PDB file of C-alpha atoms in Angstrom:
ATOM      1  CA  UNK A 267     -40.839  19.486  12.961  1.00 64.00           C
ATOM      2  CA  UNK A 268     -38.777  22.632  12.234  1.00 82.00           C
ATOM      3  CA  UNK A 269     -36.375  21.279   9.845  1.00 91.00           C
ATOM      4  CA  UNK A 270     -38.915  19.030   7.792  1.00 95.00           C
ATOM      5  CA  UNK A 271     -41.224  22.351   7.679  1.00 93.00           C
ATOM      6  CA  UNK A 272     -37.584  24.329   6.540  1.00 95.00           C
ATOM      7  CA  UNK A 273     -37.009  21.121   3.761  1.00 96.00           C
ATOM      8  CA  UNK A 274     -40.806  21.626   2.524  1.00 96.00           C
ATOM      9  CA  UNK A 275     -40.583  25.098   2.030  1.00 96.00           C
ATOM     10  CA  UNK A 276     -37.358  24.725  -0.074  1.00 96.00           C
ATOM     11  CA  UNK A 277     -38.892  22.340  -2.246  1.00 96.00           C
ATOM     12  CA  UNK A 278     -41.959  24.515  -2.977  1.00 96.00           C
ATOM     13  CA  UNK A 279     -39.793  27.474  -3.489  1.00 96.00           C
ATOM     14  CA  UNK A 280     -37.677  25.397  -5.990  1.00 96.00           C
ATOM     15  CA  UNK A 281     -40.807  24.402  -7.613  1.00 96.00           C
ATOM     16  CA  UNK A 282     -40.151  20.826  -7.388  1.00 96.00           C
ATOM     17  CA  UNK A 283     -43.688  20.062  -5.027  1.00 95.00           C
ATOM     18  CA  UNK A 284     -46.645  22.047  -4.649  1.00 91.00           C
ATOM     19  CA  UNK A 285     -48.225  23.070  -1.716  1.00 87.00           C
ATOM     20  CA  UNK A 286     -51.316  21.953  -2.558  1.00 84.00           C
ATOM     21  CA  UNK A 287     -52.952  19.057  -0.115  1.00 89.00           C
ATOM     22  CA  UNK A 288     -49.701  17.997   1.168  1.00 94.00           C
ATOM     23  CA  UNK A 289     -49.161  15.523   3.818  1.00 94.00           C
ATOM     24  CA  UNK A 290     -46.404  14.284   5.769  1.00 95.00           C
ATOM     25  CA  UNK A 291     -46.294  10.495   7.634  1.00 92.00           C
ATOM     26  CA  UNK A 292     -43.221   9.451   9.556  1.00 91.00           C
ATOM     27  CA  UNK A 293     -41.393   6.420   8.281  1.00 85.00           C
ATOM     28  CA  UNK A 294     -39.631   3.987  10.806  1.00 71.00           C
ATOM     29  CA  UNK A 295     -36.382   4.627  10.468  1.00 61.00           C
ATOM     30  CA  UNK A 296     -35.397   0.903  10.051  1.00 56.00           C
ATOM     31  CA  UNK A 297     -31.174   0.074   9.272  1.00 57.00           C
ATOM     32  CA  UNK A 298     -30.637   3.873   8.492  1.00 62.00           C
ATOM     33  CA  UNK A 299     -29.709   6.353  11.259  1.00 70.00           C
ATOM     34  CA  UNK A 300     -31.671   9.189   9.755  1.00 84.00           C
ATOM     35  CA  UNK A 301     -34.889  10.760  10.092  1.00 93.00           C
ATOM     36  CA  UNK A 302     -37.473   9.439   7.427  1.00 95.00           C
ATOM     37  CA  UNK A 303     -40.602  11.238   6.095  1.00 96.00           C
ATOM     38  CA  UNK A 304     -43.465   9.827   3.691  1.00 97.00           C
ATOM     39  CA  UNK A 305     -44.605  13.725   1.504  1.00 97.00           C
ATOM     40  CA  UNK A 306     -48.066  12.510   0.276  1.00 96.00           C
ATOM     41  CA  UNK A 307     -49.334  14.515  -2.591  1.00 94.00           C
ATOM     42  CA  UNK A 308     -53.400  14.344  -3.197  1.00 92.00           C
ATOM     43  CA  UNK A 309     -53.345  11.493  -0.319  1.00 92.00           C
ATOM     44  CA  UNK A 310     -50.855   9.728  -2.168  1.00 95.00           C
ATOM     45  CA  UNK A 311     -47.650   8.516  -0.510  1.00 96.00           C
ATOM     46  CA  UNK A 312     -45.082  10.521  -3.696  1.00 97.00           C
ATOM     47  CA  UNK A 313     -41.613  10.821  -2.219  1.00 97.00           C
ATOM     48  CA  UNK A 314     -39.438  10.013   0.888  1.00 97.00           C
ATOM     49  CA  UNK A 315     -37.148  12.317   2.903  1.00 97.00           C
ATOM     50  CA  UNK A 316     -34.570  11.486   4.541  1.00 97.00           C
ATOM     51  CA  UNK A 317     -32.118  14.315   6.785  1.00 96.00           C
ATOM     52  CA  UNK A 318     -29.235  12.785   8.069  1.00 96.00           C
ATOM     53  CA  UNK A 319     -25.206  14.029   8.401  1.00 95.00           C
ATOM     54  CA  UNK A 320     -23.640  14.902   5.140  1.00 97.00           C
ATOM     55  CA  UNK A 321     -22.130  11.812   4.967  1.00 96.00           C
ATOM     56  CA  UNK A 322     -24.953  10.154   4.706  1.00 96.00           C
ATOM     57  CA  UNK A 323     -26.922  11.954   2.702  1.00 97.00           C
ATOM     58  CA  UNK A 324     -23.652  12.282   0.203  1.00 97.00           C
ATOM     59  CA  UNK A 325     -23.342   8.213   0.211  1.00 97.00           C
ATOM     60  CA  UNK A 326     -26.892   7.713  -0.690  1.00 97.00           C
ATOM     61  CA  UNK A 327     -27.117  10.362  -3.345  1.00 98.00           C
ATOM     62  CA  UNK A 328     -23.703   8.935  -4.525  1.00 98.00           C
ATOM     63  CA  UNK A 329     -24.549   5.123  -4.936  1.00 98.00           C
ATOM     64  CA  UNK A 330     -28.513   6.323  -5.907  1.00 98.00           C
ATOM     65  CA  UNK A 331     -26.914   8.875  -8.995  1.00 98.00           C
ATOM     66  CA  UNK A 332     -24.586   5.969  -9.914  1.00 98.00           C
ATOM     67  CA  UNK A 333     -26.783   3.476 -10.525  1.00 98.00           C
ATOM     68  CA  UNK A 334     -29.618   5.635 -11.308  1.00 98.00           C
ATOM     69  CA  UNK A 335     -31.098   3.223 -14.797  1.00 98.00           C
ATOM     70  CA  UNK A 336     -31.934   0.437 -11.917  1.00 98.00           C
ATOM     71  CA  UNK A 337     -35.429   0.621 -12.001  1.00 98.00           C
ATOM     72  CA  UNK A 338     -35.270  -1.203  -8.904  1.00 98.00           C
ATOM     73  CA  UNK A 339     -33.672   1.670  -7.286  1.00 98.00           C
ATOM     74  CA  UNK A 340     -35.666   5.010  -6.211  1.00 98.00           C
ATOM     75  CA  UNK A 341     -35.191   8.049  -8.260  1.00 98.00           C
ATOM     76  CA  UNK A 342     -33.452  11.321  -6.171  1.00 98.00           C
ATOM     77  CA  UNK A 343     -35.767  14.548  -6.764  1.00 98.00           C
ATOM     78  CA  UNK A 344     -33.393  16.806  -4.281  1.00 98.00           C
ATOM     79  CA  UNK A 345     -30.224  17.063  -2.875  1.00 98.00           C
ATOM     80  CA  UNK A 346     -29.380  19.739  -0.539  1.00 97.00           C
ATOM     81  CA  UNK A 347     -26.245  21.831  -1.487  1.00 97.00           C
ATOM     82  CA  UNK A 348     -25.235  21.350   1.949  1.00 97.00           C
ATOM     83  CA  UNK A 349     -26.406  17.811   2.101  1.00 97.00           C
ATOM     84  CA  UNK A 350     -28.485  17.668   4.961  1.00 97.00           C
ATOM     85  CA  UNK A 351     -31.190  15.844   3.339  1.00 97.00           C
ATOM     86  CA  UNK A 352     -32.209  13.877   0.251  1.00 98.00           C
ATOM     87  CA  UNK A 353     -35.931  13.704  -1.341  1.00 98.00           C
ATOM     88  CA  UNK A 354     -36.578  10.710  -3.324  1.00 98.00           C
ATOM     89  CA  UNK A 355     -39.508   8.602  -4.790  1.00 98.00           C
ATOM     90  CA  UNK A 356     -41.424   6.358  -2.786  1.00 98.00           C
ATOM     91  CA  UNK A 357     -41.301   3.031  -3.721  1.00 98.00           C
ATOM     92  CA  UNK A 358     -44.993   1.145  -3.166  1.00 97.00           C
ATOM     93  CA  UNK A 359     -45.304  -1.857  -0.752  1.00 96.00           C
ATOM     94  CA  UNK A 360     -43.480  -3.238   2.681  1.00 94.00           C
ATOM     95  CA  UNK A 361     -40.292  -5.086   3.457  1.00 94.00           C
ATOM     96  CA  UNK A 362     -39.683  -8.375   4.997  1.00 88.00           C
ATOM     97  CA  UNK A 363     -42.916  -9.643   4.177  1.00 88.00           C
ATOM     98  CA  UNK A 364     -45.415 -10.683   1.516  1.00 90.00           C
ATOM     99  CA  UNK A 365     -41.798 -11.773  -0.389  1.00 93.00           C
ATOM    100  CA  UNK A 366     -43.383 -14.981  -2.032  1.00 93.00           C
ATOM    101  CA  UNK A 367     -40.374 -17.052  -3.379  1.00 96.00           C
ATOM    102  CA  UNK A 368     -37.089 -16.258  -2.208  1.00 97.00           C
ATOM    103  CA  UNK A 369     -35.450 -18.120  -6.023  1.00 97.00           C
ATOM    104  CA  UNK A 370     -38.329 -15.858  -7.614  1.00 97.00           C
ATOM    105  CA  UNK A 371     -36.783 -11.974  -5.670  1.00 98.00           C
ATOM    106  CA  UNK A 372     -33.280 -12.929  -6.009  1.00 97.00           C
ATOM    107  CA  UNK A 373     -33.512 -13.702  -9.600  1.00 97.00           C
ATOM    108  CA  UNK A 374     -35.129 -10.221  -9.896  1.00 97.00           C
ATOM    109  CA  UNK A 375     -32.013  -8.258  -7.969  1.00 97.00           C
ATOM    110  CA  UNK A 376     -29.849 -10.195  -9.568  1.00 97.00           C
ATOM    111  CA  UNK A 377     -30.850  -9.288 -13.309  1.00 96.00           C
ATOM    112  CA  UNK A 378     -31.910  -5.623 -12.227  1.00 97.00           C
ATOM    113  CA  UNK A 379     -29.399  -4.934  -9.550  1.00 98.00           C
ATOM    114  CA  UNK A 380     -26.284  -7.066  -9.295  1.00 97.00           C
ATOM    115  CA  UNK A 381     -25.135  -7.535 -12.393  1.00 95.00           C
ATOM    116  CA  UNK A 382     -25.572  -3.816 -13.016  1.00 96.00           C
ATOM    117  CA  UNK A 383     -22.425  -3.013 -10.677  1.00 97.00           C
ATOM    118  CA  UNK A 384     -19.937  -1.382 -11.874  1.00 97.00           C
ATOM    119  CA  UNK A 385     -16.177  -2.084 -10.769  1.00 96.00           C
ATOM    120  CA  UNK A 386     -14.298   0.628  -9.075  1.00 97.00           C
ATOM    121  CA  UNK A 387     -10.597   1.726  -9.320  1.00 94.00           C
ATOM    122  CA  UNK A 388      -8.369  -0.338  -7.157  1.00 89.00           C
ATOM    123  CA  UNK A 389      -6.936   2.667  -5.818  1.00 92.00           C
ATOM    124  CA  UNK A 390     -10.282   3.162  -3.852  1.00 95.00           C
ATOM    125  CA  UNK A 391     -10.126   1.959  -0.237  1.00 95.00           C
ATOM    126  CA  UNK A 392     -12.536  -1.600   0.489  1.00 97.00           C
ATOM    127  CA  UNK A 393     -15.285  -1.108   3.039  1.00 97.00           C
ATOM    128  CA  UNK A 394     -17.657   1.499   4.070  1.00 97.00           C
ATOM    129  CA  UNK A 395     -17.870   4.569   1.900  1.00 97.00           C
ATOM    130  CA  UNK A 396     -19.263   6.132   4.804  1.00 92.00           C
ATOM    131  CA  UNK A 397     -17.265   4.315   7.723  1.00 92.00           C
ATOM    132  CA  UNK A 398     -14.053   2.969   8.454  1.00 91.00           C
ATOM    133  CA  UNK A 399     -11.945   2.264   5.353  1.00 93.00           C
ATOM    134  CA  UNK A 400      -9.912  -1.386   5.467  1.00 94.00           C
ATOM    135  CA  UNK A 401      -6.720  -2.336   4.044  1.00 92.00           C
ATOM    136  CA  UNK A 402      -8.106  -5.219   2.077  1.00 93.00           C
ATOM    137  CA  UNK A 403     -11.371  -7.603   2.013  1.00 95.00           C
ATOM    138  CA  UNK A 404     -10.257 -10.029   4.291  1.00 95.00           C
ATOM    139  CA  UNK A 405      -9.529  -6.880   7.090  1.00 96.00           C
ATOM    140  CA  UNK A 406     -13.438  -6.161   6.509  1.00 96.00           C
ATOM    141  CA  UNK A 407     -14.108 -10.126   7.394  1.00 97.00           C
ATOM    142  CA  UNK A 408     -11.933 -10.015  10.380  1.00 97.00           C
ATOM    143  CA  UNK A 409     -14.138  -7.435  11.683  1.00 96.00           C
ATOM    144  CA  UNK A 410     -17.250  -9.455  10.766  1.00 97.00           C
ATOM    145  CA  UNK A 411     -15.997 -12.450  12.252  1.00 97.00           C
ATOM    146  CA  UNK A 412     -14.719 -10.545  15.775  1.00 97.00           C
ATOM    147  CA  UNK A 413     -19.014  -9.327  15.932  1.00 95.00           C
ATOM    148  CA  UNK A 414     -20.445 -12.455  15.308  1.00 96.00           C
ATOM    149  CA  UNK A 415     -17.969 -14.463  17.536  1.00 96.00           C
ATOM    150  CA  UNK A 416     -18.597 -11.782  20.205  1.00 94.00           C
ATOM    151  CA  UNK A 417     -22.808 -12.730  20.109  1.00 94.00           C
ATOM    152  CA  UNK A 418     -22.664 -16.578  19.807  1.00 95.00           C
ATOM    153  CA  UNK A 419     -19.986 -17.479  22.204  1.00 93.00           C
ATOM    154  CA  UNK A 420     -22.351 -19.425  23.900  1.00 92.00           C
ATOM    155  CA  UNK A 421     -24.537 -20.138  20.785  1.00 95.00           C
ATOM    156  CA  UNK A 422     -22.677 -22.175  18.575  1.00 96.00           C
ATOM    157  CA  UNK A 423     -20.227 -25.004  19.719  1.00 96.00           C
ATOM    158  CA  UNK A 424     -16.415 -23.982  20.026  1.00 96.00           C
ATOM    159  CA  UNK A 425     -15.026 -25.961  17.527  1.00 97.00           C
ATOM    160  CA  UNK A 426     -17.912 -24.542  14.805  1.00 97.00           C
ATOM    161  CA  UNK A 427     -16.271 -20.963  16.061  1.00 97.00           C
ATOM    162  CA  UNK A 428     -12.559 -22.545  15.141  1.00 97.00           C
ATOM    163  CA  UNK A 429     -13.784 -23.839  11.868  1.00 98.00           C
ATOM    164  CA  UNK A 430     -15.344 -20.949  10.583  1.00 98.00           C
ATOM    165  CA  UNK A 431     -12.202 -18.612  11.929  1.00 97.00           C
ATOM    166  CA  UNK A 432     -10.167 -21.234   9.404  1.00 98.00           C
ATOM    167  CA  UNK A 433     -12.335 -20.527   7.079  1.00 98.00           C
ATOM    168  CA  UNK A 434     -11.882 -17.261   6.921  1.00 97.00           C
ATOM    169  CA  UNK A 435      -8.230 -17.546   6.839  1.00 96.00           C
ATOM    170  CA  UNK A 436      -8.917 -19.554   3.441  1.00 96.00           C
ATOM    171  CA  UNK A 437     -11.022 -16.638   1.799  1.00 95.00           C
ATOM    172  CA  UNK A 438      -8.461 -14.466   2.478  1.00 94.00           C
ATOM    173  CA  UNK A 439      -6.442 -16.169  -0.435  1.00 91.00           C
ATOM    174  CA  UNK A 440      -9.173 -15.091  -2.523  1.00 87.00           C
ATOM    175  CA  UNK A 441      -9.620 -12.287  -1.909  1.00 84.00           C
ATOM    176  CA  UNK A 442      -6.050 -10.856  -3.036  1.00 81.00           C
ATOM    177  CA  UNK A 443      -6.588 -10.451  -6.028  1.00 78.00           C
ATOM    178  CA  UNK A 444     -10.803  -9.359  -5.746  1.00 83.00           C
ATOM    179  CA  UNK A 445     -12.245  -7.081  -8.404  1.00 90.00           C
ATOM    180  CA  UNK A 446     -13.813  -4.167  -6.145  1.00 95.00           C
ATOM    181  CA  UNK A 447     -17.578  -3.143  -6.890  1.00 96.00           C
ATOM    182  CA  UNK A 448     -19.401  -0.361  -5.804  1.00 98.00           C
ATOM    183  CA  UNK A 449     -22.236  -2.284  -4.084  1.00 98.00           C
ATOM    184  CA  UNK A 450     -25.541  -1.172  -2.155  1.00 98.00           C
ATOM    185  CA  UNK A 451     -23.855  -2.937   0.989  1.00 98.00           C
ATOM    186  CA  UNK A 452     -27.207  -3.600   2.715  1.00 97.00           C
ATOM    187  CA  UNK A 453     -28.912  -5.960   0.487  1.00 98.00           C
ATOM    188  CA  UNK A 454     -31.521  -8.051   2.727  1.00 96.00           C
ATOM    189  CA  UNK A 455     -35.084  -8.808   3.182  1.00 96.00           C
ATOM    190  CA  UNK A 456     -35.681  -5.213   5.471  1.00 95.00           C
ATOM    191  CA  UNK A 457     -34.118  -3.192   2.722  1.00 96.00           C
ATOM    192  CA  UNK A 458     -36.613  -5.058  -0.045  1.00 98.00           C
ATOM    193  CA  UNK A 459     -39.825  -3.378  -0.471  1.00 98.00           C
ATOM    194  CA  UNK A 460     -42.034  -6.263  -2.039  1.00 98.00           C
ATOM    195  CA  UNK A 461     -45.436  -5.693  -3.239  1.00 97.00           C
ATOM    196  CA  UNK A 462     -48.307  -8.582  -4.179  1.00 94.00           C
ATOM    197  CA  UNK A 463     -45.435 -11.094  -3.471  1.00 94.00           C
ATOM    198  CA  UNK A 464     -43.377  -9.708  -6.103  1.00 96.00           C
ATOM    199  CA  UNK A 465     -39.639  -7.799  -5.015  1.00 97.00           C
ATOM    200  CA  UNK A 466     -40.842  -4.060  -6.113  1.00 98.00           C
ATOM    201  CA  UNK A 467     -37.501  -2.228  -4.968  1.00 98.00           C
ATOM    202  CA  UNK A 468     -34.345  -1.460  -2.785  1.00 98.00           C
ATOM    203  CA  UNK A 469     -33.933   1.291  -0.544  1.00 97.00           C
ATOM    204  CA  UNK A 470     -31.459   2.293   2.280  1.00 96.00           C
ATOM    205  CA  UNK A 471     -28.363   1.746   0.820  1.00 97.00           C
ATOM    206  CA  UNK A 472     -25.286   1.804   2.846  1.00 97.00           C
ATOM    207  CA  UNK A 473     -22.507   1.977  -0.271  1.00 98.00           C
ATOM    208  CA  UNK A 474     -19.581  -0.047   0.158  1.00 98.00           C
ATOM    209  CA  UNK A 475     -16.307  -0.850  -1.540  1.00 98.00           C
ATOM    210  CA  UNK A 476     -16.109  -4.453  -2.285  1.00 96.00           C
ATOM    211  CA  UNK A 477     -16.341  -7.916  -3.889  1.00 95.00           C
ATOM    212  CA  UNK A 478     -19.782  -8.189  -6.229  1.00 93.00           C
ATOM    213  CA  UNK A 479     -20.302 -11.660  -4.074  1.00 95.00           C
ATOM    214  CA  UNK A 480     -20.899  -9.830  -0.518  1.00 97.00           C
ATOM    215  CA  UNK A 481     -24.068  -8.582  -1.615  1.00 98.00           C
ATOM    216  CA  UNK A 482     -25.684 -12.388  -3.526  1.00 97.00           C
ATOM    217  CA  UNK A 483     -24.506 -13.706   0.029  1.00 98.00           C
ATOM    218  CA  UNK A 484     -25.565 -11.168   2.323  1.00 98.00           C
ATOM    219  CA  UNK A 485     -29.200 -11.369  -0.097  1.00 98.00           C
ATOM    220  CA  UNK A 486     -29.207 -15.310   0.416  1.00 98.00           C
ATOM    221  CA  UNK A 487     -28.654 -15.220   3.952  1.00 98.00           C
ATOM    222  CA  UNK A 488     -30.949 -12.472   4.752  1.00 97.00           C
ATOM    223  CA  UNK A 489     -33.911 -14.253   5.507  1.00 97.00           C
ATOM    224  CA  UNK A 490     -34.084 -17.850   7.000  1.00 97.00           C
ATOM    225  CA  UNK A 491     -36.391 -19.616   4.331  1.00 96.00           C
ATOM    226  CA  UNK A 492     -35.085 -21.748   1.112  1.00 97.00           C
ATOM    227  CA  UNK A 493     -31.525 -21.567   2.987  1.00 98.00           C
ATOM    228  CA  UNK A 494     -30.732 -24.748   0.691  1.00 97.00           C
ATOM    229  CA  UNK A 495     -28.113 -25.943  -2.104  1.00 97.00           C
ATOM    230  CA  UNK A 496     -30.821 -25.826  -4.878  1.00 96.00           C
ATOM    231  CA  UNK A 497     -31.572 -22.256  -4.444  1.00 97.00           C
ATOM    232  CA  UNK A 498     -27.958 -20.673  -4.077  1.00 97.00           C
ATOM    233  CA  UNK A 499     -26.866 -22.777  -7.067  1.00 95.00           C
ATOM    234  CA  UNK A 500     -30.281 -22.106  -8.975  1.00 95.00           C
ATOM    235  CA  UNK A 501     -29.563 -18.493  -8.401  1.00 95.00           C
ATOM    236  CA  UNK A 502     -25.985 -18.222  -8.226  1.00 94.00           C
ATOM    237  CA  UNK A 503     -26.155 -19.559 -12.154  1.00 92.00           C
ATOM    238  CA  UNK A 504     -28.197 -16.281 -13.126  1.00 91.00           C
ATOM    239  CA  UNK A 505     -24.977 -14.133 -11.743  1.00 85.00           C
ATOM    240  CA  UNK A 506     -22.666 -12.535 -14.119  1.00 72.00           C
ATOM    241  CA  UNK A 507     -19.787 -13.322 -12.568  1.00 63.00           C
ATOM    242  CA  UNK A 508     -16.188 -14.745 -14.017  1.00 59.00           C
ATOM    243  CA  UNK A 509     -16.562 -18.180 -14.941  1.00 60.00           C
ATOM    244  CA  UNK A 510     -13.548 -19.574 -12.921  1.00 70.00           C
ATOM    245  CA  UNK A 511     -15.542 -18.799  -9.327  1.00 83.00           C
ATOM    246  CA  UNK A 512     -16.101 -22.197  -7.914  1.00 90.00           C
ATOM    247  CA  UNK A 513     -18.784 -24.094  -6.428  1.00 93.00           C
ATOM    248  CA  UNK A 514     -16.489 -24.295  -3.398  1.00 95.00           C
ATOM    249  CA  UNK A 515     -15.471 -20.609  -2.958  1.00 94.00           C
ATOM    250  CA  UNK A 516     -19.242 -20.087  -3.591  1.00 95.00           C
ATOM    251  CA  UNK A 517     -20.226 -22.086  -0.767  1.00 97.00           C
ATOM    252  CA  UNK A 518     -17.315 -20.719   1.187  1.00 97.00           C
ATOM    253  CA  UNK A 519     -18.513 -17.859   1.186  1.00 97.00           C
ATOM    254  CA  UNK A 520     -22.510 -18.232   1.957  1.00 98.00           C
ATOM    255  CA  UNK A 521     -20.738 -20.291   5.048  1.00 98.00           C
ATOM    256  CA  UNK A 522     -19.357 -17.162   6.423  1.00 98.00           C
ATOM    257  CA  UNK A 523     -21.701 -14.618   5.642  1.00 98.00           C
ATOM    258  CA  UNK A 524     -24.370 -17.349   7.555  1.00 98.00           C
ATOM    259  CA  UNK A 525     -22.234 -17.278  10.523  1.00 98.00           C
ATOM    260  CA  UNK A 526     -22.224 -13.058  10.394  1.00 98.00           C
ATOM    261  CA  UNK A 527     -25.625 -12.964   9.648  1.00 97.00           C
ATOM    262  CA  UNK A 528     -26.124 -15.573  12.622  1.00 97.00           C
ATOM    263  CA  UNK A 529     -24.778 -12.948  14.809  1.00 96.00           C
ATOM    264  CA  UNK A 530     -26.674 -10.152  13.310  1.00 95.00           C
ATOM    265  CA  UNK A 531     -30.030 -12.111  14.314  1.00 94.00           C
ATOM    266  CA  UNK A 532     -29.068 -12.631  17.711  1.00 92.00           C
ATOM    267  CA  UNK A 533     -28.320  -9.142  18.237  1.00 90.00           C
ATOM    268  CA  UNK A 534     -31.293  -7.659  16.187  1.00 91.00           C
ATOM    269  CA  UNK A 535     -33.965  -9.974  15.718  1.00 89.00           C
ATOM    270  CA  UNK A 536     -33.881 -12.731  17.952  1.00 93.00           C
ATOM    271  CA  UNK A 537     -37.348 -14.400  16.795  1.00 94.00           C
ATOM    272  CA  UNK A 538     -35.453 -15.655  13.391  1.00 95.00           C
ATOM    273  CA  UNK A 539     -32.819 -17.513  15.758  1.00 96.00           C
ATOM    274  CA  UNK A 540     -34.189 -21.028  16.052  1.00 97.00           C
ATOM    275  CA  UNK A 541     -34.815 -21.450  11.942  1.00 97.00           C
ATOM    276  CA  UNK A 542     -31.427 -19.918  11.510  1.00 98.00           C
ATOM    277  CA  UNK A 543     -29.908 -22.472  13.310  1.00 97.00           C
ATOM    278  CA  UNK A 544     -31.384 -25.245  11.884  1.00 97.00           C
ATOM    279  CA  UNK A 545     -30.279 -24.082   8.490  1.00 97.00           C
ATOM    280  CA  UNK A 546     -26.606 -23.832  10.349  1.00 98.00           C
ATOM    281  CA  UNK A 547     -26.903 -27.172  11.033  1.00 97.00           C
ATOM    282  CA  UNK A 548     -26.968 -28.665   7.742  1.00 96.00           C
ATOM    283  CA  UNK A 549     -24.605 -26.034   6.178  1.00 98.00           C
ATOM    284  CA  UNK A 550     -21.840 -26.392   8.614  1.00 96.00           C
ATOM    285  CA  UNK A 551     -21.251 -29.722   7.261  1.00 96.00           C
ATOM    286  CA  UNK A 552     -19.415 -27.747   4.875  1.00 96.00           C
ATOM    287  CA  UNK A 553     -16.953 -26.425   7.226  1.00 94.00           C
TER     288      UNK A 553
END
């Protein structure tokens, strides 16, 4: 508690909080690898803070001051000159559940969030912003496919395993020429905060340096329900993206970032398994 109580004490001696009938509630720390905090003012949960390394704390006060006018984004109070922790509002409700419609929240980030992103110079290197920095796109998918091919060997049949490791050879053709975007990088049903079955924010971003469709996929894909063709092309159609992407790059691409995410569950949150490989089963007719 030494270093929240040194972090509360800053903030009151910068003015920015009072002192008066404050709280504090440990958050569960969820994706991000820092320590979260819940500062309730007057018994009302007000701001989060997070302490973390530098680098972490830089990349989310980064991405967070970038895209600042998304409403769907929390608003950053403090930043520590030696960024060792950030203080930002708290956004109301709980992720993963209480989502309602998965067409109704993706139309929301897609309006609010996605097409908000702004391109970056192609001089900047694809992939983490706080990570390991990749040569190009497809490096970034090799490295997705070599995880997820790693934690369903034994899942998924062999020749689904060759298929998709074509696939990916085919992307790469794509991705050659890719715009780069300055994206949240995290964009799934745990980093949603939903409230009365409405989408009510985003938190825990982890920036990243790449194409604007990573993030619609990785958003589809998050959760197992309304994995169908209605609702990717429903929702795909509310994307401003260039005109010449194609419904078969398009489902190309939700075909790999399945697989990945495939993995992900296995390793993370096994009880989402079975009804992710149902939906597998009718997308891989795609391969």
């Amino acid at each position: 508690m030494e270093k929240i109580n040194e972090v509360i004490e800053i903030l009151i001696n910068k003015g920015l909080i009072s002192n008066n009938r404050l709280t504090l509630e440990t958050l569960k720390s969820g994706t991000t690898s820092g320590v979260l905090y819940t500062l309730c003012m007057n018994n009302t949960p007000t701001f989060v803070i997070k302490i973390d390394n530098p680098a972490s704390i830089t990349a989310t006060n980064d991405f967070l001051s970038a895209y600042r006018d998304v409403k769907l984004l929390p608003d950053v109070l403090y930043t520590d000159v030696n960024k060792e922790f950030i203080v930002y509002s708290y956004i109301s409700g709980e992720t993963h559940f209480s989502r309602g419609s998965k067409l109704e929240w993706l139309e929301i980030i897609i309006k609010e969030l996605f097409n908000q992103y702004q391109r970056v110079d192609q001089d900047t290197p694809w992939g983490r912003v706080n990570g390991l920095h990749r040569n190009g796109w497809s490096e970034f998918n090799e490295s997705s496919l070599a995880f997820a091919q790693k934690n369903l060997e034994d899942i998924l049949p062999f020749d689904d395993h060759k298929r998709v490791e074509l696939l990916v050879k085919k992307l790469s053709a794509y991705h050659i020429q890719e715009e780069k975007y300055y994206l949240h990088g995290d964009t799934g049903v745990h980093n949603f905060v939903f409230l009365d079955n409405k989408i009510n924010g985003v938190i825990d971003p982890s920036p990243l340096i790449g194409p604007k469709i990573y993030d619609f996929t990785y958003a589809f894909c998050s959760s197992p329900d309304s994995l169908n063709m209605k609702t990717l092309l429903s929702s795909f159609a509310l994307w401003n993206s260039d005109s010449s992407f194609s419904k078969e790059r398009l489902i190309d691409e939700v075909l790999f970032q399945l697989y990945t995410r495939i993995g992900v569950c296995f390793k993370v949150h096994p009880h989402d398994l079975d009804a992710y490989l149902e939906a597998w089963q009718e997308w891989r007719k795609y391969l």
